[in-house]
Amino acid sequence: MSVMGRFTTRSLKKNLVRTIVTVLGVALSALLVTAVLSTFVSLNRFLYDMELAESGSWEACVELADGAQAALAQEDGSLSAAGAQLAATLSDIGFCSYDDLGETGGNNDMSYLALKGFNGDVSSVLGLRCTDGRLPQSADEVLLPYNLSDENTGYDNGYRLGATVTLTFGQRQAPEGRADVGGRLNSSQGFYVVDANGVTSANGARPEEMVSETLVDKQTRSFTVVGFYSRWNQAVVTGVGWTAFTAEPPAPGAFTEAYLEVPGAQTSAEVESAATQAFPDAEAVQLHNSLLRTRGVTSQSPLWESFGAIVAIMAVVVIVACISLIYNAFNISVVQRMRQFGLLASIGATKRQLRRSVALEGAIIAGIGVPLGILAGLGATAAALAWANPLFMESVVGDVGPGGNYLDGLSLGLHIDGGIIAFAAVLTVFTVFASLLVPMLRAGKASPIESIRDTRSVRIGRRGMRKAAAAARSKRAIWAPRGFAGRVMGVGGTIASLNRSREKSKGRTASAALAVAVTLMMTAGQLDVTLSTLTRTADVIPYDFMVFSYIDINRPSGNGGEQAVSDDGDAPATADDGGAADAGSSYDEVIDAYGNLYRDLSQVEAVQPRGWQVSYDTAGIVPASVTGDAVGMVKAELPDGDCMPLLTVCLMDDQLFDELCSRVGIDPQEITESETPKAIGAGTTYSRNPETGTFSEQSLFASTGAIRVLQGSSVNGAPLTSFYFDYGDDGSGEIWGCSRPDAEGNQELSPLAEADNVLADVDVVAIAGKDAFFSSSNEMTIAMPLSKGVEWGFGRSFMNSMSFSAMLDCDHDRMMDTEEDLYAATNGFSSSFVKAYPGTYVHTGVSNLYSSQVSMTNLVSIVRLFSLLFSVILVLIAMANVFNTLTNSLALRRREFAVMQSIGMGRRTFRSMIAAECVGYGAWGLVFGVVASLVVGLALNMALGSTIENAAFTVPWAYLGLSLALVVVAMGLSVAWGLHLCRSRNIVEALRME
Amino acid sequence: MDILSVSHLTKVYGEGEQRTRALDDVSLSIAEGDFVAIIGASGSGKSTLLHLMGGVDRPTSGTVLMNGQDVYARSDEALAVFRRREVGLIYQFYNLVPVLNVEENMTLPVALDGRVVNDERLHDLLNRLGLAGKRGCLPNQLSGGQQQRVAIGRALMNAPAIVLADEPTGNLDTKNSREIMELLVQSNRDFGQTLVVITHDEDIALMADRVISMEDGRIVSDERIRR
Ligand SMILES: Nc1ncnc2c1ncn2[C@@H]1O[C@H](COP(=O)(O)OP(=O)(O)O)[C@@H](O)[C@H]1O
Ligand SMILES: [Mg+2]
């Protein structure tokens, strides 16, 4: 080792505390960068793996009218020219009518079972996995949806593993006069129906309702059943229903989806252009955005952008913090040794040698600190991920339901990415040397004479001299108290003030270190506030289970197409006067049936019933004074300034209604004993603004008041039973109502304003906040007790759009069993109802809100943990920085302090001088720190602005207090250590010091 | 009458291998108004003795009596008060406070004592030290000789019982050295200011009333050459 090398290592050893703090600072920086990046990479890797498992590795899907194009593009090289690979194809073979599939148990909303041939590794490309059996390997094997299996339906159709089935399939022919797609329809298109007015819709409505498409060219083919799948996936669902798969390349002329991978693509636009370049004749191109996003191939998404912006801001904060810490440490170490450098220069050391000595110091510190930090960062991330894994799996994967086993073996683990480690290393080493640059230049400038003569520890500029001269000229007594510090703390304070006003740097380094500390701590706090705002977008659900049901009296169950139409004709119909009477009697029956269902549900073991309600959608006329801003999207303006919004009416049983009243703070009797209709309005809802895509708290009711609610409406004698909002071109719009289609599929359709309407006056006497109401809705909602609602005539005309929901709590230990019991109870209800009222359709469901809540809570804990770790490290960096700066600036002035003490400065005066100086640094540090952190806070807030509208920016006072406290602690510790170095016992030592 | 009396003073620095006996059972007395020079090789314990006499360090054993009172029986705080009232210290490297101007540096001990500066005395000192035009200057605007004058001014400002100077001219050229010594000797002659000066300079030692020479922490000779 050279002389300079030895000189450097010796000085590192001599200032062991400072060396250790500096190494720790470098290590912390490397740790933080590594931890942030590797958490991001690991999380992303997990999402990527999950997306792969869920929907495969395809990146673009190209729809081709003719399957031959796929093979052609491969042969003529246009695929490889575009840089794309054909990973798999799915091509239409035909469509099976459910009539031809045997008895399958009804409750089936699908129009057809599509029959498709696949080619390629569909398991990894499309994520097509079997629940039972295996994928087909030849054209005489078939993979069926599990819901068709005999095991599921309980019928004997031969849909089981190993059995041979004969499928009858045909081609879809568009309805007459609608041959604009060549007459034939493919699997990407929805079910075609044409109503009496010739309006076409492809909304998946059932064939018997209107003039519809037909199946032609029927033929049969036999297959061996080799497997079943049960998981929903993009590849298995078509425009008209589920799919049966066989292994067969695309036939010429068959509609085909070509699934592509574009290995070199950097952006989603590149993926798209590669796909269109390879297939210029494609009908449509679809991108696998959820996968591309996790691969870093960007795609628009407000939440994703917010997240990216937060990570970027945090990265900037971290890097600034690290540079400030390391820069300070090195700068101090060089300033402290300026005299030594001068001495070395005087005995012939060149500038290069001096600079190299400083660079060597940096290299030694980085050489120890960076690997240490990276290892610690990986370790900390691995530990945090290991802790988070079970919670994460529960919240992210827990809800996938049956068939979720495809995610088995997936776990959130540390993904070590060489690139990331290299990046963290390069970044921190770069930071070290960037911080070294100024000190290095300064070391090179050490002049022999100046530094040997110069025993001064502080630098004084012209201004300082001018001030000193002015002080001598002034009439003031020499030691009259100066500055605030002088007035409060006597001579010590006065000396501190003089020091501050005459010294060149004015303690800038210390103030800067404190400012950075305050900024870091406040930013950590702001991050916490921000994240909790983000996670608050999820509603808090005040009960564990919701069981819902929907009964369609007029709609036949089962799949007998032709027969169903004639049934429909006989069923209590819609368009005549008799229908209304029938609807009236059915209404009471349905309400009774729901009451019975609720009773059954209440009797399930370990369930605590909370109440039930029925609700339906209608419209209302609301005075401007009562309408909240949020209704703006879906209300029709009326000439007199009132408006007509869509309105949900909830009729609650007494228990639920009483609870609502007590939450809102009114006496239920105010409504239950009223002669005229009164209700509670649901005031706010937290929802996505459809125009901007951001979340915000939206107020639906501006105030209480009288409104009018549509009790019934008809056009040409036909009752209008469902309503929708029709957006005009200019953003305004109006509400339309439609009647149920009659036997011929004819349907009345009319703007509500032109219909014959019956309106009821309702007095909205209170408004329930978001937390008080039981569910959130995008529409104005009014709640009234069921008994009174029935009496006042609500709901009678809208029976067919009315849905039931029961709110239940349960023992959380018995969650799973309770869920099954609730399913059993609802299934029992629907089968007995269908038996009692043949030809009805009953839809039921159970949602376990408690487990979604748990998932959300888990997610919040994970996010909190990571932000906490981040904050702790930031705080450590900040404290190390303050410590380093203050102790060093004190140590640097040891000799000066020793002189003061030797000529009789007592310990108390000394302490008050140091304290006054620190308060000075602290005050400025605080001012700059608070300003800087407000800027960072605003930036964070703006980053979130794309997701959350009304996340108002607030000064985090608690964190300001906390950072103040921590800054005081850091200052206290460093001053204590600094004073320890300057203890009066060491005066002689300090005086002997050169 | 003895203003200062030192008996059996021993000072040991460090521990184990590093252990140095800087002062080994030293006893001496200094009479009021005396000018004493201490000479000796480097490392012989001169500075240590001076510091112990000035209440800057604490001895390992032995006592220092100033005006009959035990200096080291005092608390640290009282010791600081003692230093600013009874002692004037002058060092080789002037050791001025860099942010204080000439008059502030000179009056710092008065300020530390919480007393009001005697302007008359300040002006008198500034004039005698030839610093009248430099009152508002900061130390880095002064030459070495001027800085040492400020240090002398600071030592004399409180009219201390004793002035202790550790190689006050060690860093100055001959002309400046002579001027500085003349100032010190003058204060000794004119005001009877007791003065102890450590020096390597034989000429300076010969100006003293009494010369003490030291070796390895002990006094090896103590000669009165005047009075
Ligand atoms: N603070 C100290 N720590 C350790 N050793 C010291 C200290 N002060 C003085 N010494 C040692 O004590 C001895 C006497 O030093 P000093 O009184 O400064 O000598 P002089 O002033 O005569 O040159 C020397 O060997 C020196 O190394
Ligand atoms: Mg000495």
XYZ file of N, CA and C in Angstrom, chain A residues 699-877:
537
model
N -72.056 12.938 -3.621
C -73.275 13.164 -2.872
C -74.474 13.068 -3.810
N -75.423 12.252 -3.428
C -76.596 12.081 -4.296
C -77.754 12.986 -3.871
N -77.901 13.133 -2.577
C -78.931 14.037 -2.073
C -78.262 15.284 -1.515
N -78.699 16.435 -1.970
C -78.130 17.664 -1.418
C -78.814 18.029 -0.104
N -80.088 17.721 0.000
C -80.788 18.021 1.247
C -82.061 17.175 1.318
N -82.695 17.217 2.482
C -83.975 16.523 2.599
C -85.030 17.345 1.856
N -86.202 16.734 1.648
C -87.249 17.472 0.952
C -88.196 16.519 0.250
N -89.201 17.111 -0.372
C -90.217 16.286 -1.037
C -89.768 15.925 -2.442
N -89.929 14.653 -2.795
C -89.645 14.242 -4.170
C -90.854 13.450 -4.669
N -90.862 13.148 -5.958
C -91.941 12.308 -6.472
C -91.329 11.056 -7.076
N -91.955 9.930 -6.779
C -91.398 8.646 -7.197
C -92.378 7.952 -8.129
N -91.836 7.420 -9.212
C -92.663 6.758 -10.210
C -93.232 5.459 -9.627
N -94.581 5.366 -9.581
C -95.237 4.177 -9.036
C -95.580 3.209 -10.142
N -95.676 3.741 -11.334
C -96.040 2.888 -12.457
C -96.076 3.755 -13.685
N -95.880 3.126 -14.835
C -95.808 3.889 -16.052
C -96.229 2.986 -17.196
N -96.926 3.553 -18.163
C -97.310 2.691 -19.287
C -97.355 3.500 -20.569
N -97.231 2.774 -21.670
C -97.336 3.381 -22.989
C -98.275 2.503 -23.807
N -99.251 3.089 -24.362
C -100.268 2.334 -25.110
C -100.813 1.182 -24.276
N -100.971 1.391 -22.990
C -101.524 0.360 -22.132
C -100.520 -0.674 -21.665
N -99.310 -0.660 -22.227
C -98.302 -1.640 -21.798
C -97.452 -1.041 -20.685
N -97.401 -1.738 -19.517
C -96.613 -1.189 -18.419
C -95.116 -1.185 -18.764
N -94.461 -0.084 -18.408
C -93.005 -0.029 -18.591
C -92.374 -0.557 -17.299
N -91.510 -1.534 -17.430
C -91.020 -2.189 -16.211
C -89.523 -2.006 -15.984
N -88.832 -1.609 -17.017
C -87.420 -1.348 -16.721
C -87.018 -0.031 -17.371
N -86.052 0.589 -16.759
C -85.680 1.945 -17.165
C -84.191 2.023 -17.395
N -83.824 2.827 -18.323
C -82.388 3.051 -18.510
C -82.172 4.487 -18.921
N -80.951 4.889 -18.740
C -80.626 6.275 -19.055
C -79.995 6.314 -20.425
N -80.574 7.120 -21.289
C -80.081 7.191 -22.659
C -79.282 8.488 -22.801
N -77.971 8.329 -23.027
C -77.128 9.511 -23.141
C -77.302 10.148 -24.511
N -77.577 11.425 -24.521
C -77.640 12.129 -25.796
C -76.234 12.414 -26.288
N -76.114 12.933 -27.490
C -74.793 13.189 -28.060
C -74.067 14.286 -27.277
N -74.843 15.224 -26.743
C -74.224 16.363 -26.067
C -74.018 16.106 -24.576
N -74.132 14.847 -24.159
C -73.914 14.542 -22.750
C -75.182 14.631 -21.924
N -76.196 15.347 -22.437
C -77.472 15.348 -21.724
C -78.155 14.019 -22.037
N -79.309 13.826 -21.551
C -79.963 12.565 -21.867
C -81.326 12.499 -21.256
N -81.994 11.399 -21.475
C -83.294 11.232 -20.839
C -83.505 9.781 -20.461
N -84.505 9.589 -19.605
C -84.778 8.238 -19.152
C -85.822 7.604 -20.058
N -85.517 6.392 -20.470
C -86.457 5.624 -21.282
C -86.969 4.459 -20.455
N -88.188 4.053 -20.765
C -88.726 2.867 -20.136
C -89.044 1.846 -21.210
N -88.987 0.565 -20.842
C -89.453 -0.419 -21.818
C -90.334 -1.448 -21.139
N -91.221 -1.969 -21.934
C -92.126 -2.993 -21.421
C -91.503 -4.358 -21.682
N -92.093 -5.372 -21.088
C -91.606 -6.722 -21.380
C -92.097 -7.112 -22.765
N -91.299 -7.876 -23.508
C -91.745 -8.293 -24.841
C -92.949 -9.231 -24.736
N -93.873 -9.099 -25.655
C -95.010 -10.021 -25.649
C -94.631 -11.300 -26.393
N -95.610 -12.143 -26.617
C -95.334 -13.455 -27.204
C -94.634 -13.353 -28.553
N -94.960 -12.314 -29.294
C -94.317 -12.173 -30.604
C -92.971 -11.449 -30.496
N -92.602 -11.140 -29.300
C -91.338 -10.433 -29.128
C -91.484 -8.936 -29.292
N -92.728 -8.432 -29.382
C -92.901 -6.986 -29.506
C -92.759 -6.327 -28.143
N -92.170 -5.178 -28.169
C -91.843 -4.521 -26.901
C -92.117 -3.036 -27.062
N -92.727 -2.439 -26.058
C -92.928 -0.984 -26.099
C -91.684 -0.299 -25.547
N -91.352 0.799 -26.154
C -90.146 1.508 -25.767
C -90.462 2.986 -25.858
N -90.236 3.730 -24.786
C -90.632 5.135 -24.871
C -89.829 5.989 -23.898
N -89.547 7.241 -24.282
C -88.993 8.156 -23.279
C -90.010 8.297 -22.163
N -89.544 8.274 -20.950
C -90.450 8.296 -19.808
C -91.301 9.564 -19.810
N -90.711 10.629 -20.296
C -91.418 11.903 -20.288
C -92.679 11.845 -21.138
N -92.702 10.895 -22.069
C -93.877 10.819 -22.946
C -94.829 9.707 -22.550
N -94.533 9.003 -21.455
C -95.391 7.884 -21.052
C -96.472 8.370 -20.090
N -97.460 7.475 -19.831
C -98.474 7.787 -18.814
C -97.904 7.368 -17.475
N -97.605 8.342 -16.631
C -96.913 8.033 -15.383
C -97.814 8.239 -14.169
N -97.654 7.322 -13.198
C -98.304 7.525 -11.911
C -97.206 7.849 -10.908
N -97.328 8.999 -10.266
C -96.260 9.417 -9.360
C -96.776 9.504 -7.934
N -95.930 9.135 -6.979
C -96.304 9.268 -5.572
C -95.401 10.311 -4.921
N -95.978 11.141 -4.060
C -95.162 12.106 -3.332
C -94.493 11.403 -2.166
N -93.210 11.599 -2.025
C -92.478 11.008 -0.909
C -91.696 12.118 -0.235
N -91.783 12.133 1.089
C -91.031 13.133 1.837
C -89.734 12.484 2.326
N -88.629 12.928 1.803
C -87.346 12.401 2.279
C -86.997 13.160 3.553
N -87.060 12.455 4.707
C -86.946 13.145 5.987
C -85.539 13.109 6.569
N -84.679 12.234 6.012
C -83.306 12.168 6.521
C -82.417 11.610 5.433
N -81.131 11.864 5.564
C -80.198 11.353 4.568
C -79.149 10.495 5.253
N -78.979 9.280 4.734
C -78.007 8.353 5.320
C -76.671 8.524 4.629
N -75.621 8.648 5.424
C -74.273 8.737 4.853
C -73.838 7.393 4.321
N -72.707 7.418 3.683
C -72.170 6.203 3.069
C -72.005 5.091 4.105
N -71.525 5.475 5.294
C -71.267 4.450 6.299
C -72.543 3.920 6.939
N -73.589 4.726 6.886
C -74.820 4.302 7.557
C -75.633 3.358 6.696
N -75.546 3.575 5.385
C -76.383 2.757 4.521
C -75.753 1.390 4.331
N -76.554 0.423 3.861
C -76.072 -0.952 3.857
C -75.316 -1.333 2.594
N -75.506 -0.571 1.554
C -74.765 -0.895 0.340
C -74.569 0.400 -0.414
N -73.625 0.400 -1.313
C -73.454 1.623 -2.073
C -74.083 1.454 -3.443
N -74.550 2.555 -3.961
C -75.279 2.494 -5.205
C -74.929 3.731 -6.000
N -74.968 3.617 -7.300
C -74.688 4.780 -8.130
C -75.940 5.604 -8.390
N -77.029 5.171 -7.791
C -78.274 5.887 -8.029
C -78.809 6.452 -6.716
N -79.686 7.429 -6.865
C -80.376 7.935 -5.681
C -81.210 6.786 -5.128
N -81.154 6.640 -3.824
C -81.837 5.514 -3.214
C -82.714 6.037 -2.080
N -83.945 5.492 -1.980
C -84.742 5.832 -0.805
C -85.107 4.545 -0.096
N -85.114 4.603 1.227
C -85.427 3.416 2.010
C -86.670 3.690 2.844
N -87.583 2.711 2.887
C -88.757 2.831 3.752
C -89.086 1.456 4.291
N -89.864 1.401 5.390
C -90.206 0.082 5.923
C -91.096 -0.681 4.943
N -90.843 -1.986 4.852
C -91.572 -2.829 3.902
C -93.077 -2.752 4.120
N -93.478 -2.843 5.399
C -94.914 -2.869 5.694
C -95.603 -1.603 5.165
N -94.966 -0.453 5.415
C -95.567 0.794 4.941
C -95.442 0.916 3.423
N -94.291 0.484 2.891
C -94.075 0.577 1.457
C -95.145 -0.176 0.685
N -95.469 -1.388 1.167
C -96.502 -2.191 0.509
C -97.844 -1.459 0.602
N -98.107 -0.935 1.800
C -99.365 -0.226 2.022
C -99.486 0.997 1.105
N -98.332 1.690 0.907
C -98.353 2.897 0.081
C -98.282 2.572 -1.414
N -98.134 1.269 -1.700
C -98.211 0.852 -3.111
C -96.894 0.863 -3.853
N -95.780 0.814 -3.113
C -94.489 0.808 -3.802
C -94.127 -0.593 -4.277
N -93.601 -0.688 -5.455
C -93.025 -1.939 -5.934
C -93.946 -2.825 -6.736
N -95.257 -2.626 -6.539
C -96.234 -3.502 -7.161
C -96.024 -3.649 -8.679
N -95.746 -2.549 -9.350
C -95.627 -2.603 -10.810
C -94.259 -3.072 -11.273
N -93.350 -3.177 -10.319
C -91.973 -3.473 -10.739
C -91.488 -4.803 -10.195
N -92.441 -5.661 -9.898
C -92.123 -6.924 -9.287
C -91.032 -7.698 -10.022
N -91.055 -7.591 -11.354
C -90.121 -8.408 -12.109
C -88.695 -7.873 -12.133
N -88.527 -6.659 -11.626
C -87.140 -6.189 -11.555
C -86.716 -6.057 -10.103
N -87.490 -6.705 -9.227
C -87.260 -6.537 -7.799
C -86.295 -7.592 -7.299
N -85.342 -7.196 -6.487
C -84.423 -8.202 -5.955
C -84.423 -8.176 -4.439
N -84.114 -9.344 -3.896
C -84.138 -9.561 -2.455
C -82.712 -9.578 -1.947
N -82.475 -8.956 -0.799
C -81.191 -9.206 -0.152
C -81.362 -9.300 1.347
N -80.663 -10.275 1.921
C -80.703 -10.485 3.367
C -79.316 -10.214 3.910
N -79.255 -9.465 5.016
C -77.967 -9.177 5.640
C -77.825 -10.055 6.873
N -76.716 -10.769 6.926
C -76.526 -11.721 8.015
C -75.125 -11.595 8.595
N -75.026 -11.813 9.899
C -73.710 -11.944 10.523
C -73.541 -13.398 10.920
N -72.315 -13.784 11.209
C -72.140 -15.171 11.644
C -70.915 -15.268 12.526
N -70.751 -16.456 13.148
C -69.533 -16.733 13.912
C -68.399 -16.877 12.925
N -67.351 -16.085 13.131
C -66.284 -16.128 12.133
C -65.516 -17.441 12.140
N -65.623 -18.192 13.231
C -64.959 -19.497 13.284
C -65.619 -20.490 12.344
N -66.886 -20.263 12.101
C -67.664 -21.242 11.358
C -67.936 -20.753 9.939
N -67.141 -19.813 9.500
C -67.374 -19.130 8.221
C -67.728 -20.067 7.077
N -66.856 -21.046 6.865
C -67.004 -21.915 5.694
C -68.284 -22.741 5.779
N -68.520 -23.312 6.970
C -69.721 -24.127 7.143
C -70.962 -23.272 6.937
N -70.938 -22.089 7.508
C -72.098 -21.209 7.385
C -72.371 -20.893 5.925
N -71.293 -20.634 5.198
C -71.468 -20.305 3.789
C -72.166 -21.458 3.068
N -71.715 -22.695 3.363
C -72.340 -23.855 2.709
C -73.798 -23.988 3.107
N -74.069 -23.792 4.403
C -75.453 -23.904 4.879
C -76.334 -22.863 4.209
N -75.793 -21.661 4.014
C -76.587 -20.609 3.377
C -76.870 -20.966 1.922
N -75.855 -21.536 1.274
C -76.074 -22.005 -0.101
C -77.191 -23.033 -0.136
N -77.124 -23.990 0.798
C -78.128 -25.056 0.833
C -79.515 -24.455 1.027
N -79.610 -23.493 1.942
C -80.915 -22.880 2.220
C -81.451 -22.142 0.991
N -80.598 -21.417 0.293
C -81.078 -20.680 -0.886
C -81.428 -21.635 -2.014
N -80.635 -22.713 -2.167
C -80.978 -23.685 -3.209
C -82.311 -24.351 -2.925
N -82.516 -24.680 -1.633
C -83.797 -25.275 -1.237
C -84.941 -24.334 -1.576
N -84.712 -23.058 -1.313
C -85.728 -22.047 -1.595
C -86.035 -22.010 -3.086
N -85.000 -21.968 -3.943
C -85.291 -21.804 -5.365
C -85.959 -23.045 -5.928
N -85.523 -24.254 -5.480
C -86.174 -25.425 -6.066
C -87.625 -25.545 -5.611
N -87.900 -25.201 -4.324
C -89.295 -25.325 -3.884
C -90.174 -24.241 -4.515
N -89.575 -23.080 -4.767
C -90.367 -22.024 -5.400
C -90.706 -22.398 -6.833
N -89.707 -22.945 -7.546
C -89.939 -23.340 -8.939
C -90.994 -24.459 -8.996
N -90.952 -25.355 -8.001
C -91.938 -26.438 -7.952
C -93.344 -25.865 -7.736
N -93.447 -24.892 -6.817
C -94.759 -24.323 -6.503
C -95.283 -23.444 -7.640
N -94.402 -22.781 -8.334
C -94.831 -21.904 -9.426
C -94.099 -22.305 -10.698
N -94.573 -23.333 -11.380
C -93.860 -23.800 -12.573
C -93.726 -22.652 -13.566
N -92.634 -22.681 -14.260
C -92.435 -21.654 -15.278
C -91.781 -20.397 -14.741
N -91.433 -20.395 -13.478
C -90.728 -19.214 -12.973
C -89.227 -19.453 -13.025
N -88.538 -18.361 -12.924
C -87.087 -18.424 -12.967
C -86.579 -17.793 -11.694
N -85.750 -18.530 -10.965
C -85.242 -18.001 -9.698
C -83.715 -17.957 -9.739
N -83.208 -16.808 -9.469
C -81.757 -16.674 -9.410
C -81.372 -16.363 -7.970
N -80.366 -17.060 -7.449
C -79.964 -16.787 -6.071
C -78.443 -16.711 -5.975
N -77.978 -16.132 -4.920
C -76.534 -16.072 -4.701
C -76.211 -15.735 -3.259
N -75.022 -16.117 -2.848
C -74.564 -15.817 -1.491
C -73.233 -15.102 -1.631
N -73.098 -13.928 -1.050
C -71.747 -13.367 -1.081
C -71.182 -13.215 0.318
N -69.966 -13.685 0.414
C -69.268 -13.665 1.679
C -68.473 -12.366 1.766
N -69.114 -11.362 2.323
C -68.468 -10.049 2.373
C -67.365 -10.024 3.410
N -67.535 -10.894 4.430
C -66.517 -10.914 5.488
C -65.174 -11.313 4.910
N -65.167 -12.350 4.046
C -63.847 -12.745 3.546
C -63.279 -11.724 2.582
N -64.140 -11.033 1.853
C -63.560 -9.976 0.998
C -62.965 -8.891 1.881
N -63.658 -8.647 2.998
C -63.173 -7.654 3.942
C -61.819 -8.067 4.486
N -61.722 -9.351 4.846
C -60.461 -9.868 5.373
C -59.372 -9.703 4.319
N -59.710 -10.012 3.079
C -58.724 -9.867 2.005
C -58.212 -8.446 1.944
N -59.176 -7.530 2.026
C -58.810 -6.121 1.925
C -57.929 -5.721 3.103
N -58.326 -6.184 4.296
C -57.543 -5.858 5.480
C -56.127 -6.406 5.343
N -56.035 -7.644 4.827
C -54.711 -8.228 4.621
C -53.874 -7.367 3.698
N -54.497 -6.950 2.625
C -53.787 -6.152 1.641
C -53.299 -4.851 2.276
N -54.196 -4.259 3.083
C -53.815 -3.015 3.752
C -52.638 -3.259 4.694
N -52.677 -4.400 5.431
C -51.571 -4.677 6.354
C -50.271 -4.815 5.589
N -50.340 -5.469 4.435
C -49.121 -5.663 3.655
C -48.558 -4.317 3.221
N -49.450 -3.503 2.666
C -49.010 -2.194 2.183
C -48.442 -1.383 3.335
N -49.139 -1.437 4.481
C -48.674 -0.705 5.657
C -47.308 -1.187 6.103
N -47.117 -2.509 6.114
C -45.837 -3.064 6.562
C -44.716 -2.507 5.697
N -44.928 -2.544 4.385
C -43.855 -2.108 3.506
C -43.605 -0.611 3.664
N -44.669 0.146 3.811
C -44.431 1.582 3.952
C -43.782 1.869 5.309
N -44.111 1.038 6.304
C -43.490 1.224 7.623
C -41.993 0.949 7.541
N -41.634 -0.162 6.892
C -40.216 -0.494 6.751
C -39.488 0.635 6.041
N -40.109 1.089 4.976
C -39.545 2.174 4.186
C -39.319 3.394 5.072
N -40.349 3.727 5.844
C -40.264 4.907 6.702
C -39.166 4.751 7.739
N -39.088 3.546 8.327
C -38.086 3.335 9.379
C -36.692 3.559 8.798
N -36.476 3.026 7.592
C -35.150 3.180 6.995
C -34.890 4.649 6.676
N -35.910 5.319 6.156
C -35.753 6.751 5.872
C -35.380 7.515 7.136
N -36.072 7.175 8.227
C -35.810 7.872 9.487
C -34.389 7.591 9.946
N -33.949 6.334 9.790
C -32.579 6.001 10.183
C -31.577 6.806 9.368
N -31.812 6.886 8.063
C -30.910 7.658 7.202
C -30.876 9.102 7.681
